[in-house]
Short mmCIF file of C-alpha atoms in Angstrom, two decimals:
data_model
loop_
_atom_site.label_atom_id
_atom_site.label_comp_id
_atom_site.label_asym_id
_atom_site.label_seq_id
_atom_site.Cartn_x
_atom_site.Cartn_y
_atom_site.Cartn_z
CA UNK Y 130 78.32 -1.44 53.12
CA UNK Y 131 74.67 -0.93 55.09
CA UNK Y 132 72.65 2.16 53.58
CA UNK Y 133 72.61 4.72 55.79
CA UNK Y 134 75.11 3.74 58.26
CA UNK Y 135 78.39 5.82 59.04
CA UNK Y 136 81.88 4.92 58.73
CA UNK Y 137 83.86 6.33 61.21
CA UNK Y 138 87.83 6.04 60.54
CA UNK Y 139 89.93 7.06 63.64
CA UNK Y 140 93.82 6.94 64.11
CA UNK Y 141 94.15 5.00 67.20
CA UNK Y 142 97.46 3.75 69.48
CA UNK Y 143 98.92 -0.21 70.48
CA UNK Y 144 101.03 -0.50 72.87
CA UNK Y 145 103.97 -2.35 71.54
CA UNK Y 146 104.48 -5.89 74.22
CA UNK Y 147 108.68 -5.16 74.35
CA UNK Y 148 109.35 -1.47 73.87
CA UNK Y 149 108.11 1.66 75.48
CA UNK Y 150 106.07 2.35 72.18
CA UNK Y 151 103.08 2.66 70.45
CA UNK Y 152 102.14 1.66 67.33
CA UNK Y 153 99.79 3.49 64.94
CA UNK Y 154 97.06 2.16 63.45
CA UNK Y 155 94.08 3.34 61.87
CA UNK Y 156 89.90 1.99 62.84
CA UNK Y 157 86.85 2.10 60.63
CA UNK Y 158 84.01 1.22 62.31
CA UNK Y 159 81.14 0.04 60.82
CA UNK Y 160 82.13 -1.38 57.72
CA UNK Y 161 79.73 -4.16 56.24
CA UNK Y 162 80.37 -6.92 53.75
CA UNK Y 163 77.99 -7.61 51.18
CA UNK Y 164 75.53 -10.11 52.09
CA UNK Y 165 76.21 -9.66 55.37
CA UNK Y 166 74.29 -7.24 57.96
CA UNK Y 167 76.88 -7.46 61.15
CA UNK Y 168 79.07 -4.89 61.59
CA UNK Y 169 82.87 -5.14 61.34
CA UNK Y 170 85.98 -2.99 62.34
CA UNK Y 171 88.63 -2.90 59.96
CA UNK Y 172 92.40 -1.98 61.38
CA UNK Y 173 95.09 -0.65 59.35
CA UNK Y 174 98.52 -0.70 60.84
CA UNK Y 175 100.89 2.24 59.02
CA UNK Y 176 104.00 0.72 59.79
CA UNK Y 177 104.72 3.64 62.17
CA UNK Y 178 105.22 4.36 65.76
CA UNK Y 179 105.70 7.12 68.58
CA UNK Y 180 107.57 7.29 71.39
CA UNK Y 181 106.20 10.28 73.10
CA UNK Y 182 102.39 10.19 73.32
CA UNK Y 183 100.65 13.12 75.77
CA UNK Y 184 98.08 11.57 77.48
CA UNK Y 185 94.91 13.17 78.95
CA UNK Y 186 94.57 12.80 82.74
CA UNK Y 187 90.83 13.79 81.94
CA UNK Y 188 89.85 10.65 80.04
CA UNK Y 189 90.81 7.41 81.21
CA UNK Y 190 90.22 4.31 79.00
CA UNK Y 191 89.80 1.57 81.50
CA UNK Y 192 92.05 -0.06 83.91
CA UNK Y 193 94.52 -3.26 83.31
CA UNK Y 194 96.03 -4.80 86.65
CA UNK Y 195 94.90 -2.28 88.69
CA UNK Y 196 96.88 0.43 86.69
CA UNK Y 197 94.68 3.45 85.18
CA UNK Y 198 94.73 3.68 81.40
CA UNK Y 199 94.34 7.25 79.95
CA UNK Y 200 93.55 8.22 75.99
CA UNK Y 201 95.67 9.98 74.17
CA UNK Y 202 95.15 13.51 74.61
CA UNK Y 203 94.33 15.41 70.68
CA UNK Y 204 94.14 18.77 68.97
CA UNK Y 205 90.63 20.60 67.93
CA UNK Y 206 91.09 18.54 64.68
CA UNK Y 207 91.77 15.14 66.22
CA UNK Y 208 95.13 14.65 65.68
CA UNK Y 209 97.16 13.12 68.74
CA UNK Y 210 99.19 15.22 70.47
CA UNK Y 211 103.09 14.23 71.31
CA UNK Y 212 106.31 15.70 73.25
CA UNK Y 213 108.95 15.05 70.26
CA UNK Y 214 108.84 16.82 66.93
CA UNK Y 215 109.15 13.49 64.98
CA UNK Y 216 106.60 11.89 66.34
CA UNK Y 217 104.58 14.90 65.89
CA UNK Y 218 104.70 14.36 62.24
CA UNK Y 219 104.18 10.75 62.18
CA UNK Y 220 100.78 11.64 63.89
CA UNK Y 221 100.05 14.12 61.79
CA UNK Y 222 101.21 11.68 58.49
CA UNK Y 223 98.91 9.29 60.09
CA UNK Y 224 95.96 11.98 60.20
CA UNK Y 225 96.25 12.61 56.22
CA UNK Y 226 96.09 9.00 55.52
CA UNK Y 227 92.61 8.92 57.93
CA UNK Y 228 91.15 11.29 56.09
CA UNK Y 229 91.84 9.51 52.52
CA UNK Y 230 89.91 6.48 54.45
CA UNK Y 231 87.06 8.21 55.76
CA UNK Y 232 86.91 10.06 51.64
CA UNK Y 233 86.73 6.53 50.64
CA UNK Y 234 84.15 5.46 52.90
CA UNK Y 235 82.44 8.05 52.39
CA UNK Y 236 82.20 8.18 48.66
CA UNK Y 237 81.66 4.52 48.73
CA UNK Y 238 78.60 5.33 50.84
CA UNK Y 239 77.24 7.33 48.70
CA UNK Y 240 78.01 5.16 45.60
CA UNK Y 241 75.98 2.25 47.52
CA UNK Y 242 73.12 4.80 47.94
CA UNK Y 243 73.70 5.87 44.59
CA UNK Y 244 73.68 2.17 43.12
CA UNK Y 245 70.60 1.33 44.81
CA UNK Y 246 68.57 4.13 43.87
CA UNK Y 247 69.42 3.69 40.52
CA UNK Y 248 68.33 0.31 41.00
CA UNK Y 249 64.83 1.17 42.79
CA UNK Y 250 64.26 3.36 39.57
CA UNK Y 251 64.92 0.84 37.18
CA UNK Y 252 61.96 -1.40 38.91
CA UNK Y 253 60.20 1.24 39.05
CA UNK Y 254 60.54 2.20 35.30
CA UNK Y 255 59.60 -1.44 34.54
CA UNK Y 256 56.03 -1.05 36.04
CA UNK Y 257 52.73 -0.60 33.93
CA UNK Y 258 51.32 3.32 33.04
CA UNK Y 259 47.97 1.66 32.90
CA UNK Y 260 47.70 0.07 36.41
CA UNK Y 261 49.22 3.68 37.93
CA UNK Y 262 46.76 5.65 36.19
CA UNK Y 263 43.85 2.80 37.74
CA UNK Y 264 45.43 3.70 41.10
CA UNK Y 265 45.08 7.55 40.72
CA UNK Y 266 41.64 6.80 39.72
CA UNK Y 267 40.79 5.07 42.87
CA UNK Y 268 42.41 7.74 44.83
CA UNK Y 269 40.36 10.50 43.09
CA UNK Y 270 36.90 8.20 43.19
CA UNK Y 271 36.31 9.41 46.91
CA UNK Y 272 36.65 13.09 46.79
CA UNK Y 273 36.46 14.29 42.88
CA UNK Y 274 33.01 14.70 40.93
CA UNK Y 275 31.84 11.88 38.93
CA UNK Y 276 32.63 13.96 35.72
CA UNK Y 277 35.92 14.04 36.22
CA UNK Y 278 36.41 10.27 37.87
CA UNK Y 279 35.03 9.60 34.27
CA UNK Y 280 37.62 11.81 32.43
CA UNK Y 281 40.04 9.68 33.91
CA UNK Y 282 38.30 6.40 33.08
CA UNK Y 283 38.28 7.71 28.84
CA UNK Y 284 41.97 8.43 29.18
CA UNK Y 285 42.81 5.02 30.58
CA UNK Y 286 40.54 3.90 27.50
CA UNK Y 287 42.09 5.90 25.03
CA UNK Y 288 45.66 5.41 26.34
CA UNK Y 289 45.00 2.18 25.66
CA UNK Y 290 43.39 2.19 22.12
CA UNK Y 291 46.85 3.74 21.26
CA UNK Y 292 49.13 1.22 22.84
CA UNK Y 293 47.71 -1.44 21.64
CA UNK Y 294 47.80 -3.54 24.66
CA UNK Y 295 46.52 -3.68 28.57
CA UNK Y 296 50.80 -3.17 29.47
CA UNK Y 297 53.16 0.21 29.10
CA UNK Y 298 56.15 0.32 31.03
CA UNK Y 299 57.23 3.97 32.34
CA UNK Y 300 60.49 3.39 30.55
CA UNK Y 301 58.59 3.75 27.56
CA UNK Y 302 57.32 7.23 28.32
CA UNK Y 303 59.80 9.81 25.85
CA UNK Y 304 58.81 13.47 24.14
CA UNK Y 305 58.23 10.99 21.01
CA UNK Y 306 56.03 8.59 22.81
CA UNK Y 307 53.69 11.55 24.22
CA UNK Y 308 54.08 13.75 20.73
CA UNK Y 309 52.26 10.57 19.07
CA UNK Y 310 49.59 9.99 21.78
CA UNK Y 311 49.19 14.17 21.32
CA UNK Y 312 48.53 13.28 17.94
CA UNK Y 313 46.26 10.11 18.55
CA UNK Y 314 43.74 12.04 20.39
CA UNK Y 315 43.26 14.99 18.36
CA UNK Y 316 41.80 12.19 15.81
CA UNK Y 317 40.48 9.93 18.79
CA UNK Y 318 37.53 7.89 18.22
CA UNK Y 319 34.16 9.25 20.39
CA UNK Y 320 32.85 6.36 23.44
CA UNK Y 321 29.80 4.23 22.73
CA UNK Y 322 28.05 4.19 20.28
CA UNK Y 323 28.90 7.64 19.25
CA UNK Y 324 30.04 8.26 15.43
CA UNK Y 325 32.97 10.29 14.93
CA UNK Y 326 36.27 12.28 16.61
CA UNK Y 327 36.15 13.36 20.34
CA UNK Y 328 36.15 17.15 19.86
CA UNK Y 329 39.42 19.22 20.00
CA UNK Y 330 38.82 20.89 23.17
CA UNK Y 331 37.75 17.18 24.52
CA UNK Y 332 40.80 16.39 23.71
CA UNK Y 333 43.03 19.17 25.15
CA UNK Y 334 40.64 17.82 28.29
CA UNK Y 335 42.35 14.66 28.33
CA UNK Y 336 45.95 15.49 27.09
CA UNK Y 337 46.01 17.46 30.33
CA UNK Y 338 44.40 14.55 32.66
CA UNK Y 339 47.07 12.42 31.00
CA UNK Y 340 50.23 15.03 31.73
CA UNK Y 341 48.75 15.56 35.40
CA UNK Y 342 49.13 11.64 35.60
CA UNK Y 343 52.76 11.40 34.04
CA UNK Y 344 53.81 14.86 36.55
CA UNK Y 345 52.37 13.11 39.47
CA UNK Y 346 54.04 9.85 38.30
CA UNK Y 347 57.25 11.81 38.29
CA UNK Y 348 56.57 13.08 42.13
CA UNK Y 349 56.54 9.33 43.13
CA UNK Y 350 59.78 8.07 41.34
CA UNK Y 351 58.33 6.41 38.87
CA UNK Y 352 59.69 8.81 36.18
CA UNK Y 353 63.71 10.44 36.39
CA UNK Y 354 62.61 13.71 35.08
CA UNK Y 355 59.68 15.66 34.88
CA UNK Y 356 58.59 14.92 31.17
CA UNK Y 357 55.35 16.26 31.24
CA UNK Y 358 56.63 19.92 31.61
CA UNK Y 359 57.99 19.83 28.60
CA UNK Y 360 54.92 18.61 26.47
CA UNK Y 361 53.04 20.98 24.21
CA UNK Y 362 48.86 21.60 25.23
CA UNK Y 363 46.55 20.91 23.10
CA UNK Y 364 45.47 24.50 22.38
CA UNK Y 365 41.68 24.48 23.96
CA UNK Y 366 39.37 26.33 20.70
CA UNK Y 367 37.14 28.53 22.26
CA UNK Y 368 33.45 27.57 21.65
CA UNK Y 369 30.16 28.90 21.33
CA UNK Y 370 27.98 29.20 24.20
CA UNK Y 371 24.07 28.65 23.03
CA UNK Y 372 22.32 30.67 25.72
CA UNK Y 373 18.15 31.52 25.92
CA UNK Y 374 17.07 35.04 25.86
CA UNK Y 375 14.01 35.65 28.21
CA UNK Y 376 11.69 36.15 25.47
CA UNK Y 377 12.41 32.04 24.52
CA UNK Y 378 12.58 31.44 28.59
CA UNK Y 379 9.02 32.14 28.34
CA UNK Y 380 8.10 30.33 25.42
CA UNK Y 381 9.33 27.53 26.73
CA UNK Y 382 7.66 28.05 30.39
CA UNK Y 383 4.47 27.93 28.00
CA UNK Y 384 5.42 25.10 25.68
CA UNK Y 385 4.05 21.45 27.17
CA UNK Y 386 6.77 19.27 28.47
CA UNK Y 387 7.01 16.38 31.19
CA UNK Y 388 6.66 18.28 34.22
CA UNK Y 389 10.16 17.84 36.18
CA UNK Y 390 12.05 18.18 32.80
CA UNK Y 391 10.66 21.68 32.84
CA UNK Y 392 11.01 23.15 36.18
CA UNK Y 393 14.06 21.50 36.39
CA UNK Y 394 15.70 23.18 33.23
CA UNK Y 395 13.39 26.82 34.26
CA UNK Y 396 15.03 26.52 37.96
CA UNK Y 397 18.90 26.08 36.39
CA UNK Y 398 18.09 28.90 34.33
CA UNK Y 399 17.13 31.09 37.72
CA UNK Y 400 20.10 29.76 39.38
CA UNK Y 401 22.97 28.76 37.33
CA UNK Y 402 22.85 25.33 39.09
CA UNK Y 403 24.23 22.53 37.02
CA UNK Y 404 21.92 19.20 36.44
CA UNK Y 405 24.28 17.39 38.83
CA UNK Y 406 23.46 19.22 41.69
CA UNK Y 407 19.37 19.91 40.63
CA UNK Y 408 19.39 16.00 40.38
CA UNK Y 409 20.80 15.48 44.18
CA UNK Y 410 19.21 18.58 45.29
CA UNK Y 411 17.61 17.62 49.18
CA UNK Y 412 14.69 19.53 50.85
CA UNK Y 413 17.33 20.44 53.85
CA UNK Y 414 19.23 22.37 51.10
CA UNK Y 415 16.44 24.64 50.54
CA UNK Y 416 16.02 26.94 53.47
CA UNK Y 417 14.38 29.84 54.59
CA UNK Y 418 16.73 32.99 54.59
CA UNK Y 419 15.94 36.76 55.59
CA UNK Y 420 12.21 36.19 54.55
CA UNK Y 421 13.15 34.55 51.88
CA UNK Y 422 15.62 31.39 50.49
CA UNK Y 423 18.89 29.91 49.63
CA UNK Y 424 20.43 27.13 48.86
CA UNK Y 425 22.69 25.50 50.92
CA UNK Y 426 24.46 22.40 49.30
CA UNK Y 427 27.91 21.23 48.00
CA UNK Y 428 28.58 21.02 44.58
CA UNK Y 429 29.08 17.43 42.89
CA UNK Y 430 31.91 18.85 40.23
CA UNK Y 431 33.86 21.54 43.09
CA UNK Y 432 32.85 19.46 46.23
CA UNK Y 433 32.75 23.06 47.20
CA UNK Y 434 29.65 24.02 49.79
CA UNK Y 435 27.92 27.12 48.69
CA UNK Y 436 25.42 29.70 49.76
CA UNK Y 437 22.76 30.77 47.47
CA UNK Y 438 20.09 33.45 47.80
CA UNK Y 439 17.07 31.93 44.93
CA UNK Y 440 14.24 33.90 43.71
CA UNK Y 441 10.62 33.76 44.76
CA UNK Y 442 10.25 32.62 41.22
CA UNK Y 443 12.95 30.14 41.44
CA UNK Y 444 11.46 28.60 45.03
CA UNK Y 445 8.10 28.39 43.42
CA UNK Y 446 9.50 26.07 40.79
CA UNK Y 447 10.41 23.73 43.58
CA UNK Y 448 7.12 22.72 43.77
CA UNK Y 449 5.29 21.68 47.08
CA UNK Y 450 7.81 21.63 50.25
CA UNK Y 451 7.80 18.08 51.56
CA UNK Y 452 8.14 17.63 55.53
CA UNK Y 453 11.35 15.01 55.05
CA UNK Y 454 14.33 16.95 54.36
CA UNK Y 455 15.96 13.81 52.84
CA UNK Y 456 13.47 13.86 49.99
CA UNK Y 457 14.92 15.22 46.63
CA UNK Y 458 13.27 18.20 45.64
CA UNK Y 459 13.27 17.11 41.60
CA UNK Y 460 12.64 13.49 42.29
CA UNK Y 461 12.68 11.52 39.23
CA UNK Y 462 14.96 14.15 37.08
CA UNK Y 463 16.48 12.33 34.13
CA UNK Y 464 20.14 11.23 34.16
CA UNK Y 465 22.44 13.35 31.32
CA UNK Y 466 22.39 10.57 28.86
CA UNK Y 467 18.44 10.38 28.77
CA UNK Y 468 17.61 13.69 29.50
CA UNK Y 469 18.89 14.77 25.79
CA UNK Y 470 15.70 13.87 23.77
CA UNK Y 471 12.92 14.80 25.82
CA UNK Y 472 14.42 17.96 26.13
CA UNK Y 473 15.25 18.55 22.55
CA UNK Y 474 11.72 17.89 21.54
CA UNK Y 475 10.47 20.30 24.18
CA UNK Y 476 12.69 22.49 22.28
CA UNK Y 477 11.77 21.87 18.75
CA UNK Y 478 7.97 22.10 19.99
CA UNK Y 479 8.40 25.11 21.05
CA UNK Y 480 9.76 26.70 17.82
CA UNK Y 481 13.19 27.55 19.33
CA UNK Y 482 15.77 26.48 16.36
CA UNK Y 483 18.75 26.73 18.94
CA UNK Y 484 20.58 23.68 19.46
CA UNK Y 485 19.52 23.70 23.46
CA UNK Y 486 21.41 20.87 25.90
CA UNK Y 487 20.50 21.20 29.71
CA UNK Y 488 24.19 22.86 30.71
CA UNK Y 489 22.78 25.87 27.94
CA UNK Y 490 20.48 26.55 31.02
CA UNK Y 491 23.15 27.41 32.90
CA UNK Y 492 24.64 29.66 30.46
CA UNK Y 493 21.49 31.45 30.03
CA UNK Y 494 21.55 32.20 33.71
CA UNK Y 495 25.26 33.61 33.86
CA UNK Y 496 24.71 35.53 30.15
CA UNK Y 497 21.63 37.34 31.69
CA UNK Y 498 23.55 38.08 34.68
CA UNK Y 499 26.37 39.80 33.00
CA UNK Y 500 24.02 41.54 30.19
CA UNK Y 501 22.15 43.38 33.39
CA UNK Y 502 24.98 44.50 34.87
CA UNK Y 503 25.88 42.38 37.70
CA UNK Y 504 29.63 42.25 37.96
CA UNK Y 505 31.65 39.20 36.85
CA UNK Y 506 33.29 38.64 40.22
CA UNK Y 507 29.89 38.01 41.78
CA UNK Y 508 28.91 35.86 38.63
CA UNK Y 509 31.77 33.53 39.39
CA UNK Y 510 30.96 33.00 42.81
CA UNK Y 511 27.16 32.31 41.82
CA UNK Y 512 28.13 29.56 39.61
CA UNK Y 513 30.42 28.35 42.03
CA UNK Y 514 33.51 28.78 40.09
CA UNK Y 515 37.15 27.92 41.59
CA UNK Y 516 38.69 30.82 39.04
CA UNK Y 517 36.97 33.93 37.52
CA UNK Y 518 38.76 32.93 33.60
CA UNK Y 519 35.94 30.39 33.70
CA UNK Y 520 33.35 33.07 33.85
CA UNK Y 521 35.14 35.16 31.48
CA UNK Y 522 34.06 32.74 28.85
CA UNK Y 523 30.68 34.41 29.56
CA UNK Y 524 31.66 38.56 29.25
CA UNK Y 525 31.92 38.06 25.10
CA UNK Y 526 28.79 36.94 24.81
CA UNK Y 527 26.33 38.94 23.00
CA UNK Y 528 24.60 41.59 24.85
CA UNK Y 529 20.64 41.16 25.29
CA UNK Y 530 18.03 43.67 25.85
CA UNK Y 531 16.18 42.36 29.21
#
């Protein structure tokens, strides 16, 4: 049987070559044979005949020696209609038996479908977790930040550091299976050459990049149920914010340092911009606005394009406007991974004992924010944030006298 194709069974009439009768017969048309893709019409004669067909003047078949063939004329359900009582109910005997055919076929249909999908899945179970969570990775390259393209890179690491091997078939995937990877990365190794575990709320950060994969996995047939709904989080710990109070803003503004480190960290603290998006920063983004400036510019983590009025104070720090708008305005601003000591000697130099990264910048700006009374709704949408719980984060911070 084809997938997808109809049987049709229909009682149908032969006229018998001695008598003035007609036998019945049932047609199912189109029935295929496995291995083969042409369609065939299976009769099956019920042994009975009529006598006493009514025939419809309104539908002829076709002509035979110049004499007009008409159909037999039928009810609203089908079944062909006849003068005598008897053959009345041999019509309507032959009418049950069609529609135990046409269950047949049609259960036999669905069994096909049934069968095959069954045996799509199975291939499907057979193919490797690793190589579907490298194609989600490719899909995500083009339009999510680099932070997360590389969240998705240590889980393909990690995932991998459990298995064992460079191969795990979906069909591998249970509650038991993902309980002891749950496990495996709350003690996960860090990357590089890093000493230690990968933090807990790290690895709540993966865990969910890894059920995201196995839901979306389950979305394209790969998986028969949706696993990954059933899975426990890792519970995220919530975490202390180190933030700058303007009293150590200004010793650092005082405190030597390599020059773009310092405007660089002084302008996030203005404007809540991440170092992602001070690195990229262009002179086009920087614009004059209502006698005085904004930002214009799309975030590298969001991808979403924001509007952002900056201080006098926070333009100055720009330094001196250059004519080509292509030009980065902190040319020559330390990637993440060097940035670190530079900036914690600035730090130490200046007498600060806070444990200070660059992103505590950031958190300085949307603490200050919140401690002089602007309201958290407008704090989110400084920062850029997709939901206000991420600013939230911010509200039980300590309060600081300005």
């Amino acid at each position: 049987m084809k997938r997808l194709d109809y049987t049709k069974v229909s009682v149908k009439l032969k006229k018998s070559e001695w008598r003035d009768e007609w036998f019945i017969y049932l047609e199912a048309y189109p029935v295929y044979e496995t291995g083969n893709d042409k369609p065939k019409r299976v009769r099956e004669y019920l042994r009975r005949s009529i006598t006493t067909p009514i025939w419809d003047k309104r539908r002829s078949e076709r002509a035979v020696a110049g004499r007009i063939k008409y159909k037999p004329k039928r009810d609203d359900n089908g079944v062909i209609q006849c003068k005598s009582k008897q053959d009345m109910e041999t019509c309507l005997y032959a009418d049950g038996v069609r529609v135990l055919r046409q269950k047949e076929y049609d259960n036999m249909a669905l069994f096909t479908e049934q069968q095959m999908e069954m045996a799509e899945q199975s291939e499907r179970s057979k193919c490797n977790v690793l190589e579907y969570i490298e194609k989600l990775i490719k899909e995500r390259e083009e339009t999510a930040s680099e932070s997360i393209v590389v969240n998705w890179r240590r889980l393909h690491t990690l995932l991998s550091m459990f298995a064992k091997c460079d191969y795990i078939q979906f069909s591998q995937i249970d509650m038991k299976y993902i309980e002891a990877f749950r496990s495996f990365l709350i003690k996960a190794p860090q990357g590089g050459s890093k000493k230690g575990t990968i933090s807990r709320n790290t690895a709540s950060t993966y865990f969910s990049i890894f059920k995201a994969a196995l839901k979306q996995a389950f979305v394209d047939g790969y998986l028969n149920c949706d696993i990954a709904a059933k899975a426990k989080n890792i519970m995220f710990q919530s975490a202390r914010r180190e933030y700058l109070s303007l009293e150590e803003l200004n010793i650092l503004a005082k405190t030597p340092c390599d020059d773009i480190l310092k405007r660089a960290a002084l302008f996030s603290a203005l404007t809540g911009m991440r170092h992602s998006d001070i690195q990229k920063l262009k002179w086009s983004e920087v614009e004059e606005y209502n006698g005085g400036y904004r930002l214009n510019f799309t975030q590298q983590k969001t991808k979403g394009v924001e509007y952002m009025p900056i201080s006098p104070q926070a333009y100055k720090l720009c330094g001196e406007r250059k004519k080509d708008g292509e030009l980065l305005v902190f040319a020559g601003l330390p990637d993440p991974s060097w940035i670190s000591r530079p900036l914690e000697r600035w730090v130490k130099a200046s007498g600060i004992t806070k444990h200070i990264t660059f992103h505590c910048f950031r958190h300085t700006y949307a603490t200050l924010q919140l401690a002089n009374g602007t309201d958290i709704y407008t704090v989110s949408k400084m920062l850029g944030h997709t939901n206000v719980k991420t600013t939230q984060i911010y509200a039980s911070a300590p309060r600081m006298v300005a």
